[in-house]
PDB file of C-alpha atoms in Angstrom:
ATOM      1  CA  MET A   1      65.064 103.338 104.669  1.00 55.00           C
ATOM      2  CA  ASN A   2      68.357 105.117 104.130  1.00 62.00           C
ATOM      3  CA  TRP A   3      69.864 103.228 101.192  1.00 66.00           C
ATOM      4  CA  LYS A   4      73.130 105.144 101.410  1.00 68.00           C
ATOM      5  CA  LYS A   5      73.728 104.059 105.000  1.00 69.00           C
ATOM      6  CA  LEU A   6      72.730 100.503 104.148  1.00 66.00           C
ATOM      7  CA  GLY A   7      75.145 100.390 101.207  1.00 68.00           C
ATOM      8  CA  THR A   8      77.950 101.850 103.323  1.00 70.00           C
ATOM      9  CA  ALA A   9      77.276  99.318 106.086  1.00 68.00           C
ATOM     10  CA  LEU A  10      77.363  96.441 103.588  1.00 70.00           C
ATOM     11  CA  LEU A  11      80.469  97.556 101.682  1.00 71.00           C
ATOM     12  CA  PHE A  12      82.382  98.913 104.697  1.00 72.00           C
ATOM     13  CA  PRO A  13      81.432  96.730 107.678  1.00 76.00           C
ATOM     14  CA  HIS A  14      83.242  96.915 111.014  1.00 75.00           C
ATOM     15  CA  ILE A  15      86.735  95.372 110.973  1.00 77.00           C
ATOM     16  CA  ALA A  16      85.654  92.787 113.583  1.00 79.00           C
ATOM     17  CA  ILE A  17      82.911  91.549 111.241  1.00 80.00           C
ATOM     18  CA  MET A  18      85.403  91.379 108.351  1.00 79.00           C
ATOM     19  CA  ILE A  19      87.823  89.292 110.419  1.00 81.00           C
ATOM     20  CA  ILE A  20      85.024  86.912 111.480  1.00 84.00           C
ATOM     21  CA  LEU A  21      83.915  86.557 107.848  1.00 82.00           C
ATOM     22  CA  ILE A  22      87.282  85.143 106.728  1.00 82.00           C
ATOM     23  CA  PRO A  23      87.221  81.788 108.609  1.00 82.00           C
ATOM     24  CA  ILE A  24      83.445  81.404 108.130  1.00 83.00           C
ATOM     25  CA  ALA A  25      83.612  81.988 104.365  1.00 81.00           C
ATOM     26  CA  THR A  26      86.717  79.809 104.005  1.00 81.00           C
ATOM     27  CA  VAL A  27      85.313  76.819 105.903  1.00 80.00           C
ATOM     28  CA  PHE A  28      81.938  77.166 104.192  1.00 79.00           C
ATOM     29  CA  LEU A  29      83.533  77.336 100.726  1.00 76.00           C
ATOM     30  CA  VAL A  30      85.886  74.396 101.297  1.00 74.00           C
ATOM     31  CA  TYR A  31      83.034  72.293 102.694  1.00 74.00           C
ATOM     32  CA  SER A  32      80.880  73.099  99.646  1.00 75.00           C
ATOM     33  CA  MET A  33      83.684  72.285  97.176  1.00 70.00           C
ATOM     34  CA  VAL A  34      84.546  68.995  98.886  1.00 68.00           C
ATOM     35  CA  PHE A  35      81.178  67.586  99.961  1.00 70.00           C
ATOM     36  CA  LEU A  36      78.484  69.395  97.943  1.00 67.00           C
ATOM     37  CA  GLY A  37      77.737  69.706  94.263  1.00 62.00           C
ATOM     38  CA  THR A  38      78.018  72.972  92.370  1.00 61.00           C
ATOM     39  CA  GLU A  39      74.240  73.107  91.869  1.00 67.00           C
ATOM     40  CA  SER A  40      73.425  72.874  95.579  1.00 72.00           C
ATOM     41  CA  VAL A  41      71.721  75.905  97.139  1.00 75.00           C
ATOM     42  CA  VAL A  42      74.151  75.762 100.073  1.00 75.00           C
ATOM     43  CA  ALA A  43      77.102  75.753  97.660  1.00 74.00           C
ATOM     44  CA  VAL A  44      75.750  78.820  95.838  1.00 77.00           C
ATOM     45  CA  ILE A  45      75.349  80.623  99.172  1.00 80.00           C
ATOM     46  CA  SER A  46      78.957  79.749 100.087  1.00 79.00           C
ATOM     47  CA  TYR A  47      80.196  81.173  96.762  1.00 80.00           C
ATOM     48  CA  VAL A  48      78.219  84.387  97.313  1.00 82.00           C
ATOM     49  CA  LEU A  49      79.563  84.697 100.863  1.00 82.00           C
ATOM     50  CA  ALA A  50      83.130  84.133  99.669  1.00 83.00           C
ATOM     51  CA  PHE A  51      82.686  86.737  96.920  1.00 83.00           C
ATOM     52  CA  TYR A  52      81.238  89.225  99.405  1.00 82.00           C
ATOM     53  CA  THR A  53      84.105  88.663 101.856  1.00 82.00           C
ATOM     54  CA  LEU A  54      86.685  89.197  99.106  1.00 82.00           C
ATOM     55  CA  THR A  55      84.875  92.339  97.916  1.00 84.00           C
ATOM     56  CA  VAL A  56      84.719  94.071 101.316  1.00 81.00           C
ATOM     57  CA  TRP A  57      88.387  93.319 101.952  1.00 80.00           C
ATOM     58  CA  CYS A  58      89.305  94.788  98.557  1.00 80.00           C
ATOM     59  CA  PHE A  59      87.386  97.964  99.437  1.00 78.00           C
ATOM     60  CA  LYS A  60      89.268  98.076 102.747  1.00 79.00           C
ATOM     61  CA  LEU A  61      92.685  97.583 101.139  1.00 77.00           C
ATOM     62  CA  PRO A  62      93.625 101.307 100.699  1.00 77.00           C
ATOM     63  CA  TYR A  63      92.827 101.975 104.377  1.00 80.00           C
ATOM     64  CA  LEU A  64      94.876  98.942 105.447  1.00 77.00           C
ATOM     65  CA  ILE A  65      97.861 100.108 103.393  1.00 75.00           C
ATOM     66  CA  LYS A  66      97.640 103.554 104.974  1.00 78.00           C
ATOM     67  CA  PHE A  67      97.337 102.000 108.450  1.00 75.00           C
ATOM     68  CA  PHE A  68     100.396  99.769 108.063  1.00 73.00           C
ATOM     69  CA  LYS A  69     102.467 102.619 106.641  1.00 72.00           C
ATOM     70  CA  ALA A  70     101.613 104.720 109.687  1.00 72.00           C
ATOM     71  CA  PHE A  71     102.300 101.745 111.964  1.00 69.00           C
ATOM     72  CA  LYS A  72     105.784 101.250 110.470  1.00 69.00           C
ATOM     73  CA  LYS A  73     106.621 104.899 111.087  1.00 71.00           C
ATOM     74  CA  GLU A  74     105.265 105.109 114.641  1.00 71.00           C
ATOM     75  CA  ASN A  75     106.113 101.687 116.126  1.00 69.00           C
ATOM     76  CA  LYS A  76     109.765 101.330 117.182  1.00 70.00           C
ATOM     77  CA  TYR A  77     109.821  97.556 116.693  1.00 71.00           C
ATOM     78  CA  ALA A  78     108.409  97.913 113.189  1.00 66.00           C
ATOM     79  CA  ARG A  79     111.085 100.515 112.426  1.00 72.00           C
ATOM     80  CA  ILE A  80     113.787  98.179 113.735  1.00 69.00           C
ATOM     81  CA  TRP A  81     112.443  95.368 111.561  1.00 66.00           C
ATOM     82  CA  GLN A  82     112.378  97.627 108.510  1.00 70.00           C
ATOM     83  CA  ASP A  83     115.761  99.285 109.018  1.00 68.00           C
ATOM     84  CA  ASP A  84     117.870  96.483 110.520  1.00 70.00           C
ATOM     85  CA  THR A  85     118.683  93.928 107.828  1.00 71.00           C
ATOM     86  CA  ARG A  86     120.639  91.842 110.319  1.00 72.00           C
ATOM     87  CA  VAL A  87     117.523  91.339 112.486  1.00 77.00           C
ATOM     88  CA  ARG A  88     115.466  90.227 109.479  1.00 75.00           C
ATOM     89  CA  VAL A  89     118.140  87.794 108.312  1.00 75.00           C
ATOM     90  CA  ASN A  90     118.596  86.335 111.818  1.00 76.00           C
ATOM     91  CA  VAL A  91     114.851  85.832 112.298  1.00 79.00           C
ATOM     92  CA  SER A  92     114.643  84.196 108.875  1.00 76.00           C
ATOM     93  CA  LEU A  93     117.611  81.916 109.573  1.00 76.00           C
ATOM     94  CA  TYR A  94     116.407  80.897 113.045  1.00 82.00           C
ATOM     95  CA  SER A  95     112.866  80.128 111.870  1.00 81.00           C
ATOM     96  CA  THR A  96     113.980  78.161 108.814  1.00 78.00           C
ATOM     97  CA  LEU A  97     116.607  76.353 110.910  1.00 80.00           C
ATOM     98  CA  LEU A  98     113.906  75.148 113.314  1.00 84.00           C
ATOM     99  CA  TRP A  99     111.637  74.167 110.425  1.00 80.00           C
ATOM    100  CA  ASN A 100     114.409  72.314 108.554  1.00 77.00           C
ATOM    101  CA  THR A 101     115.493  70.439 111.674  1.00 83.00           C
ATOM    102  CA  ALA A 102     111.952  69.405 112.593  1.00 83.00           C
ATOM    103  CA  TYR A 103     111.107  68.350 109.025  1.00 78.00           C
ATOM    104  CA  ALA A 104     114.398  66.462 108.631  1.00 80.00           C
ATOM    105  CA  LEU A 105     113.788  64.536 111.868  1.00 84.00           C
ATOM    106  CA  LEU A 106     110.254  63.724 110.692  1.00 80.00           C
ATOM    107  CA  GLN A 107     111.540  62.361 107.372  1.00 76.00           C
ATOM    108  CA  LEU A 108     114.269  60.413 109.182  1.00 81.00           C
ATOM    109  CA  GLY A 109     111.680  58.885 111.499  1.00 83.00           C
ATOM    110  CA  MET A 110     109.507  57.992 108.497  1.00 77.00           C
ATOM    111  CA  GLY A 111     112.523  56.348 106.918  1.00 76.00           C
ATOM    112  CA  PHE A 112     113.118  54.177 109.994  1.00 81.00           C
ATOM    113  CA  TRP A 113     109.409  53.353 110.176  1.00 80.00           C
ATOM    114  CA  HIS A 114     108.861  52.494 106.499  1.00 71.00           C
ATOM    115  CA  HIS A 115     112.410  51.283 105.740  1.00 73.00           C
ATOM    116  CA  THR A 116     112.628  53.258 102.479  1.00 70.00           C
ATOM    117  CA  PHE A 117     115.451  55.324 101.030  1.00 71.00           C
ATOM    118  CA  TRP A 118     112.906  57.873  99.770  1.00 69.00           C
ATOM    119  CA  PHE A 119     112.461  59.309 103.256  1.00 74.00           C
ATOM    120  CA  TYR A 120     116.173  58.904 104.006  1.00 78.00           C
ATOM    121  CA  SER A 121     117.040  61.024 100.958  1.00 75.00           C
ATOM    122  CA  LEU A 122     114.541  63.701 101.998  1.00 75.00           C
ATOM    123  CA  ALA A 123     115.986  63.658 105.520  1.00 80.00           C
ATOM    124  CA  GLY A 124     119.526  63.965 104.179  1.00 79.00           C
ATOM    125  CA  TYR A 125     118.557  66.929 102.012  1.00 79.00           C
ATOM    126  CA  TYR A 126     116.869  68.877 104.816  1.00 80.00           C
ATOM    127  CA  ILE A 127     119.587  67.987 107.333  1.00 83.00           C
ATOM    128  CA  SER A 128     122.108  69.526 104.930  1.00 81.00           C
ATOM    129  CA  LEU A 129     120.017  72.700 104.728  1.00 82.00           C
ATOM    130  CA  ALA A 130     119.757  72.823 108.525  1.00 84.00           C
ATOM    131  CA  VAL A 131     123.525  72.393 108.981  1.00 83.00           C
ATOM    132  CA  MET A 132     124.276  75.225 106.562  1.00 83.00           C
ATOM    133  CA  ARG A 133     121.764  77.537 108.218  1.00 83.00           C
ATOM    134  CA  PHE A 134     123.169  76.683 111.650  1.00 84.00           C
ATOM    135  CA  PHE A 135     126.692  77.787 110.666  1.00 83.00           C
ATOM    136  CA  LEU A 136     125.368  80.935 109.007  1.00 83.00           C
ATOM    137  CA  VAL A 137     123.200  81.976 111.956  1.00 82.00           C
ATOM    138  CA  ARG A 138     126.172  81.514 114.314  1.00 82.00           C
ATOM    139  CA  HIS A 139     128.059  84.069 112.261  1.00 79.00           C
ATOM    140  CA  THR A 140     125.227  86.592 111.796  1.00 78.00           C
ATOM    141  CA  SER A 141     124.448  86.464 115.526  1.00 77.00           C
ATOM    142  CA  CYS A 142     127.980  87.560 116.426  1.00 77.00           C
ATOM    143  CA  HIS A 143     129.064  89.784 113.541  1.00 73.00           C
ATOM    144  CA  LYS A 144     127.661  92.540 111.381  1.00 74.00           C
ATOM    145  CA  PRO A 145     127.636  92.087 107.589  1.00 70.00           C
ATOM    146  CA  GLY A 146     131.089  92.674 106.136  1.00 67.00           C
ATOM    147  CA  GLU A 147     132.755  92.861 109.574  1.00 70.00           C
ATOM    148  CA  LYS A 148     134.611  89.554 109.124  1.00 77.00           C
ATOM    149  CA  MET A 149     134.726  89.309 105.367  1.00 79.00           C
ATOM    150  CA  LEU A 150     137.267  86.493 105.247  1.00 81.00           C
ATOM    151  CA  LYS A 151     135.113  84.328 107.537  1.00 83.00           C
ATOM    152  CA  GLU A 152     132.029  85.168 105.503  1.00 83.00           C
ATOM    153  CA  LEU A 153     133.745  84.132 102.286  1.00 85.00           C
ATOM    154  CA  ARG A 154     134.878  80.845 103.800  1.00 86.00           C
ATOM    155  CA  LYS A 155     131.341  80.069 104.952  1.00 86.00           C
ATOM    156  CA  TYR A 156     130.012  81.114 101.543  1.00 86.00           C
ATOM    157  CA  ARG A 157     132.438  78.726  99.827  1.00 88.00           C
ATOM    158  CA  ALA A 158     131.634  75.956 102.327  1.00 87.00           C
ATOM    159  CA  CYS A 159     127.917  76.299 101.499  1.00 86.00           C
ATOM    160  CA  GLY A 160     128.787  75.818  97.821  1.00 87.00           C
ATOM    161  CA  ILE A 161     130.663  72.617  98.683  1.00 87.00           C
ATOM    162  CA  VAL A 162     127.704  71.348 100.735  1.00 85.00           C
ATOM    163  CA  PHE A 163     125.399  72.107  97.792  1.00 84.00           C
ATOM    164  CA  LEU A 164     127.441  69.724  95.653  1.00 82.00           C
ATOM    165  CA  GLY A 165     126.965  66.976  98.254  1.00 80.00           C
ATOM    166  CA  MET A 166     123.254  67.774  98.553  1.00 79.00           C
ATOM    167  CA  ASN A 167     122.805  67.014  94.873  1.00 77.00           C
ATOM    168  CA  LEU A 168     123.323  63.345  95.714  1.00 75.00           C
ATOM    169  CA  ALA A 169     120.168  63.426  97.865  1.00 73.00           C
ATOM    170  CA  LEU A 170     118.355  65.361  95.125  1.00 76.00           C
ATOM    171  CA  SER A 171     119.428  62.776  92.537  1.00 76.00           C
ATOM    172  CA  LEU A 172     118.094  60.006  94.772  1.00 74.00           C
ATOM    173  CA  MET A 173     114.740  61.782  95.106  1.00 75.00           C
ATOM    174  CA  THR A 174     114.509  62.210  91.333  1.00 77.00           C
ATOM    175  CA  PHE A 175     115.420  58.548  90.851  1.00 76.00           C
ATOM    176  CA  PHE A 176     112.651  57.411  93.206  1.00 74.00           C
ATOM    177  CA  MET A 177     110.119  59.680  91.477  1.00 72.00           C
ATOM    178  CA  VAL A 178     111.070  58.486  87.984  1.00 72.00           C
ATOM    179  CA  TYR A 179     112.045  54.828  88.388  1.00 70.00           C
ATOM    180  CA  TRP A 180     109.773  53.716  91.239  1.00 67.00           C
ATOM    181  CA  ASN A 181     107.026  56.288  90.631  1.00 64.00           C
ATOM    182  CA  ARG A 182     107.363  57.415  94.267  1.00 62.00           C
ATOM    183  CA  THR A 183     104.878  60.287  94.631  1.00 63.00           C
ATOM    184  CA  PHE A 184     102.264  61.612  97.045  1.00 62.00           C
ATOM    185  CA  HIS A 185      98.514  61.814  96.478  1.00 61.00           C
ATOM    186  CA  HIS A 186      96.661  64.614  98.274  1.00 58.00           C
ATOM    187  CA  HIS A 187      93.190  66.061  98.092  1.00 62.00           C
ATOM    188  CA  GLU A 188      92.737  68.744  95.406  1.00 67.00           C
ATOM    189  CA  ILE A 189      92.287  71.510  98.005  1.00 66.00           C
ATOM    190  CA  THR A 190      95.456  70.444  99.847  1.00 65.00           C
ATOM    191  CA  THR A 191      97.406  70.347  96.584  1.00 69.00           C
ATOM    192  CA  ILE A 192      96.205  73.831  95.602  1.00 72.00           C
ATOM    193  CA  ALA A 193      97.266  75.139  99.027  1.00 70.00           C
ATOM    194  CA  MET A 194     100.672  73.461  98.581  1.00 70.00           C
ATOM    195  CA  ALA A 195     100.991  75.062  95.141  1.00 75.00           C
ATOM    196  CA  ALA A 196     100.189  78.527  96.519  1.00 75.00           C
ATOM    197  CA  TYR A 197     102.764  78.098  99.302  1.00 74.00           C
ATOM    198  CA  THR A 198     105.426  76.704  96.948  1.00 77.00           C
ATOM    199  CA  PHE A 199     105.058  79.419  94.304  1.00 79.00           C
ATOM    200  CA  THR A 200     105.088  82.109  96.993  1.00 78.00           C
ATOM    201  CA  SER A 201     108.259  80.637  98.537  1.00 77.00           C
ATOM    202  CA  PHE A 202     109.906  80.345  95.126  1.00 80.00           C
ATOM    203  CA  THR A 203     109.042  83.942  94.178  1.00 83.00           C
ATOM    204  CA  LEU A 204     110.291  85.316  97.498  1.00 78.00           C
ATOM    205  CA  ALA A 205     113.490  83.269  97.200  1.00 79.00           C
ATOM    206  CA  VAL A 206     114.238  84.717  93.740  1.00 80.00           C
ATOM    207  CA  VAL A 207     113.424  88.285  94.853  1.00 79.00           C
ATOM    208  CA  ASN A 208     115.568  87.982  97.994  1.00 76.00           C
ATOM    209  CA  MET A 209     118.520  86.527  96.076  1.00 76.00           C
ATOM    210  CA  VAL A 210     118.579  89.684  93.951  1.00 76.00           C
ATOM    211  CA  LYS A 211     117.651  92.064  96.780  1.00 73.00           C
ATOM    212  CA  TYR A 212     120.311  90.956  99.275  1.00 71.00           C
ATOM    213  CA  ARG A 213     123.187  91.206  96.791  1.00 73.00           C
ATOM    214  CA  LYS A 214     123.332  94.961  97.459  1.00 71.00           C
ATOM    215  CA  TYR A 215     124.479  94.352 101.056  1.00 71.00           C
ATOM    216  CA  ASN A 216     127.773  92.841  99.809  1.00 74.00           C
ATOM    217  CA  SER A 217     127.603  90.109 102.444  1.00 79.00           C
ATOM    218  CA  PRO A 218     128.538  86.573 101.330  1.00 82.00           C
ATOM    219  CA  VAL A 219     126.728  85.119 104.364  1.00 82.00           C
ATOM    220  CA  TYR A 220     123.492  86.905 103.446  1.00 80.00           C
ATOM    221  CA  SER A 221     123.835  85.758  99.838  1.00 83.00           C
ATOM    222  CA  ALA A 222     124.446  82.180 101.008  1.00 84.00           C
ATOM    223  CA  SER A 223     121.347  82.242 103.231  1.00 82.00           C
ATOM    224  CA  LYS A 224     119.191  83.296 100.282  1.00 82.00           C
ATOM    225  CA  ALA A 225     120.816  80.705  98.031  1.00 84.00           C
ATOM    226  CA  ILE A 226     119.784  78.047 100.571  1.00 84.00           C
ATOM    227  CA  SER A 227     116.195  79.308 100.491  1.00 83.00           C
ATOM    228  CA  PHE A 228     116.254  79.189  96.684  1.00 84.00           C
ATOM    229  CA  ALA A 229     117.570  75.604  96.653  1.00 83.00           C
ATOM    230  CA  ALA A 230     114.843  74.550  99.097  1.00 82.00           C
ATOM    231  CA  ALA A 231     112.199  76.255  96.930  1.00 83.00           C
ATOM    232  CA  CYS A 232     113.476  74.430  93.818  1.00 82.00           C
ATOM    233  CA  VAL A 233     113.103  71.038  95.480  1.00 80.00           C
ATOM    234  CA  SER A 234     109.637  72.022  96.727  1.00 80.00           C
ATOM    235  CA  MET A 235     108.722  72.806  93.104  1.00 81.00           C
ATOM    236  CA  LEU A 236     109.869  69.344  92.035  1.00 79.00           C
ATOM    237  CA  THR A 237     107.868  67.663  94.804  1.00 77.00           C
ATOM    238  CA  LEU A 238     104.821  69.789  93.938  1.00 77.00           C
ATOM    239  CA  GLU A 239     105.085  68.834  90.268  1.00 77.00           C
ATOM    240  CA  SER A 240     105.079  65.155  91.196  1.00 76.00           C
ATOM    241  CA  THR A 241     102.139  65.635  93.577  1.00 74.00           C
ATOM    242  CA  MET A 242     100.081  67.560  91.020  1.00 75.00           C
ATOM    243  CA  LEU A 243     100.675  64.921  88.341  1.00 73.00           C
ATOM    244  CA  THR A 244      99.360  62.297  90.764  1.00 71.00           C
ATOM    245  CA  THR A 245      96.461  64.312  92.198  1.00 67.00           C
ATOM    246  CA  PHE A 246      95.152  65.908  89.005  1.00 67.00           C
ATOM    247  CA  GLY A 247      96.200  63.179  86.591  1.00 63.00           C
ATOM    248  CA  ASP A 248      93.242  62.137  84.428  1.00 59.00           C
ATOM    249  CA  GLY A 249      94.984  59.254  82.708  1.00 60.00           C
ATOM    250  CA  THR A 250      95.818  61.172  79.512  1.00 63.00           C
ATOM    251  CA  MET A 251      99.554  61.247  80.281  1.00 64.00           C
ATOM    252  CA  SER A 252     101.333  57.918  80.025  1.00 69.00           C
ATOM    253  CA  MET A 253     103.723  56.639  82.660  1.00 70.00           C
ATOM    254  CA  THR A 254     106.598  57.187  80.217  1.00 73.00           C
ATOM    255  CA  GLY A 255     105.538  60.801  79.707  1.00 73.00           C
ATOM    256  CA  ARG A 256     105.409  61.368  83.453  1.00 73.00           C
ATOM    257  CA  ARG A 257     108.831  59.859  83.925  1.00 76.00           C
ATOM    258  CA  ILE A 258     110.319  62.002  81.167  1.00 78.00           C
ATOM    259  CA  LEU A 259     108.732  65.177  82.594  1.00 78.00           C
ATOM    260  CA  LEU A 260     109.907  64.487  86.150  1.00 77.00           C
ATOM    261  CA  GLY A 261     113.329  63.350  84.977  1.00 79.00           C
ATOM    262  CA  VAL A 262     113.876  66.491  82.902  1.00 83.00           C
ATOM    263  CA  SER A 263     112.623  68.758  85.728  1.00 82.00           C
ATOM    264  CA  GLY A 264     114.825  67.009  88.285  1.00 81.00           C
ATOM    265  CA  GLY A 265     117.810  67.146  85.947  1.00 83.00           C
ATOM    266  CA  VAL A 266     117.358  70.876  85.273  1.00 86.00           C
ATOM    267  CA  ILE A 267     117.031  71.673  88.985  1.00 85.00           C
ATOM    268  CA  SER A 268     120.040  69.498  89.820  1.00 84.00           C
ATOM    269  CA  ALA A 269     122.128  71.144  87.085  1.00 86.00           C
ATOM    270  CA  PHE A 270     121.123  74.632  88.258  1.00 86.00           C
ATOM    271  CA  ILE A 271     122.026  73.884  91.899  1.00 85.00           C
ATOM    272  CA  ASN A 272     125.334  72.415  90.713  1.00 86.00           C
ATOM    273  CA  ALA A 273     126.034  75.555  88.701  1.00 88.00           C
ATOM    274  CA  MET A 274     125.139  77.734  91.699  1.00 87.00           C
ATOM    275  CA  ALA A 275     127.406  75.642  93.943  1.00 87.00           C
ATOM    276  CA  ILE A 276     130.342  75.879  91.521  1.00 90.00           C
ATOM    277  CA  TYR A 277     129.823  79.638  91.201  1.00 89.00           C
ATOM    278  CA  MET A 278     129.872  80.032  94.992  1.00 87.00           C
ATOM    279  CA  ILE A 279     133.035  77.941  95.304  1.00 89.00           C
ATOM    280  CA  VAL A 280     134.871  79.731  92.490  1.00 90.00           C
ATOM    281  CA  GLN A 281     133.844  83.251  93.553  1.00 88.00           C
ATOM    282  CA  GLY A 282     134.543  82.513  97.215  1.00 86.00           C
ATOM    283  CA  THR A 283     138.002  81.141  96.428  1.00 87.00           C
ATOM    284  CA  LYS A 284     138.875  84.109  94.200  1.00 87.00           C
ATOM    285  CA  LYS A 285     137.849  86.675  96.794  1.00 85.00           C
ATOM    286  CA  ILE A 286     139.630  84.805  99.609  1.00 84.00           C
ATOM    287  CA  LYS A 287     142.859  84.814  97.576  1.00 85.00           C
ATOM    288  CA  LEU A 288     142.374  88.511  96.824  1.00 83.00           C
ATOM    289  CA  LEU A 289     141.902  89.375 100.500  1.00 79.00           C
ATOM    290  CA  ASN A 290     144.936  87.312 101.515  1.00 76.00           C
ATOM    291  CA  THR A 291     147.030  89.035  98.831  1.00 76.00           C
ATOM    292  CA  GLU A 292     145.946  92.472 100.062  1.00 67.00           C
ATOM    293  CA  LYS A 293     146.892  91.560 103.650  1.00 66.00           C
ATOM    294  CA  GLU A 294     150.348  90.460 102.544  1.00 60.00           C
TER     295      GLU A 294
END
C-alpha cells in the first residue's frame, strides 16, 4: 500500500468530493446536536466528519485564493465588479431595496394579522430604509459619483432627516422589548446562525462606512449609513433573542429590561447623532456650493 498516495488522497480529495462533503457534514452535525446526545456513536462520527471536512478545506485554501485571484484578472465581469464602484453600489442598493421591501411588507402583514404595534413598528422601520434606498438607487442609476454634487448632498441631508423620524420606530421597538417583554424564542442553532449573520453584517457595515468615504460621494456614504443603521437594529433584536433563547433564569426580568433599555438607548442615541451629523454637514456643503456658484 502506498501510504503517501493514500495520505494525499485523504488530505487533498477531488473538489467535487469536497463540495459534496459540506452539506452532508452540516446536516449530519446539526442532526446530532439537535436530536442525539454527545455520547452517541453517531454524534461522534458526525463530529469527526465535520472536523475532516473543515481540515481538507483549510488545506485547499491557498489554492482557492490563487484561483480566485487569477479569475479576477482573467474574467471581464469580475474585473468590472472589482473596478467599477458604481456597479457594486447599485447591486447592493437594489438587493437591499428588494429585501427591505419584502421584509417590511411581511411585518406589516403580521401587524394586520396579530393586531400588534410591535410588527407595525418593525414595518415602519424597514419601510423607511426601503424609501431611502429607493431614492438613492434612482440617483446612482443615472449619475456617476460626484457628477451632481448638489443633488447628492440634498439626498444625503434628506436621509439624515429620515433617520430622525426612524428613531420613533426604534423607540417603539425598544419600548415593546423592555415594557412588554416582546421578544422571539428560536432554537439554539437558529440563534447561532442569526448571530453569525448579524455580526458579519455589522462588521461589513462598519468597514464599508470607512471604505466608501474615499470616493467623496454623499450618496455612497448615505447608502452605507443606512446599512449601518439596519445592522444596529439587527444587533438589538439579536440581543433580545439570545437573552430569551439562552436565558437560564440567572438574570432577573429587571436586569433584562435594564440591559435592553440601555442597548436600545445607546443605539438610538448613536443613530440620532449620525442623523444630525448628516444634516449639519449636508447643509454646510450645500451652502458652500451655492456660494461658489454665486
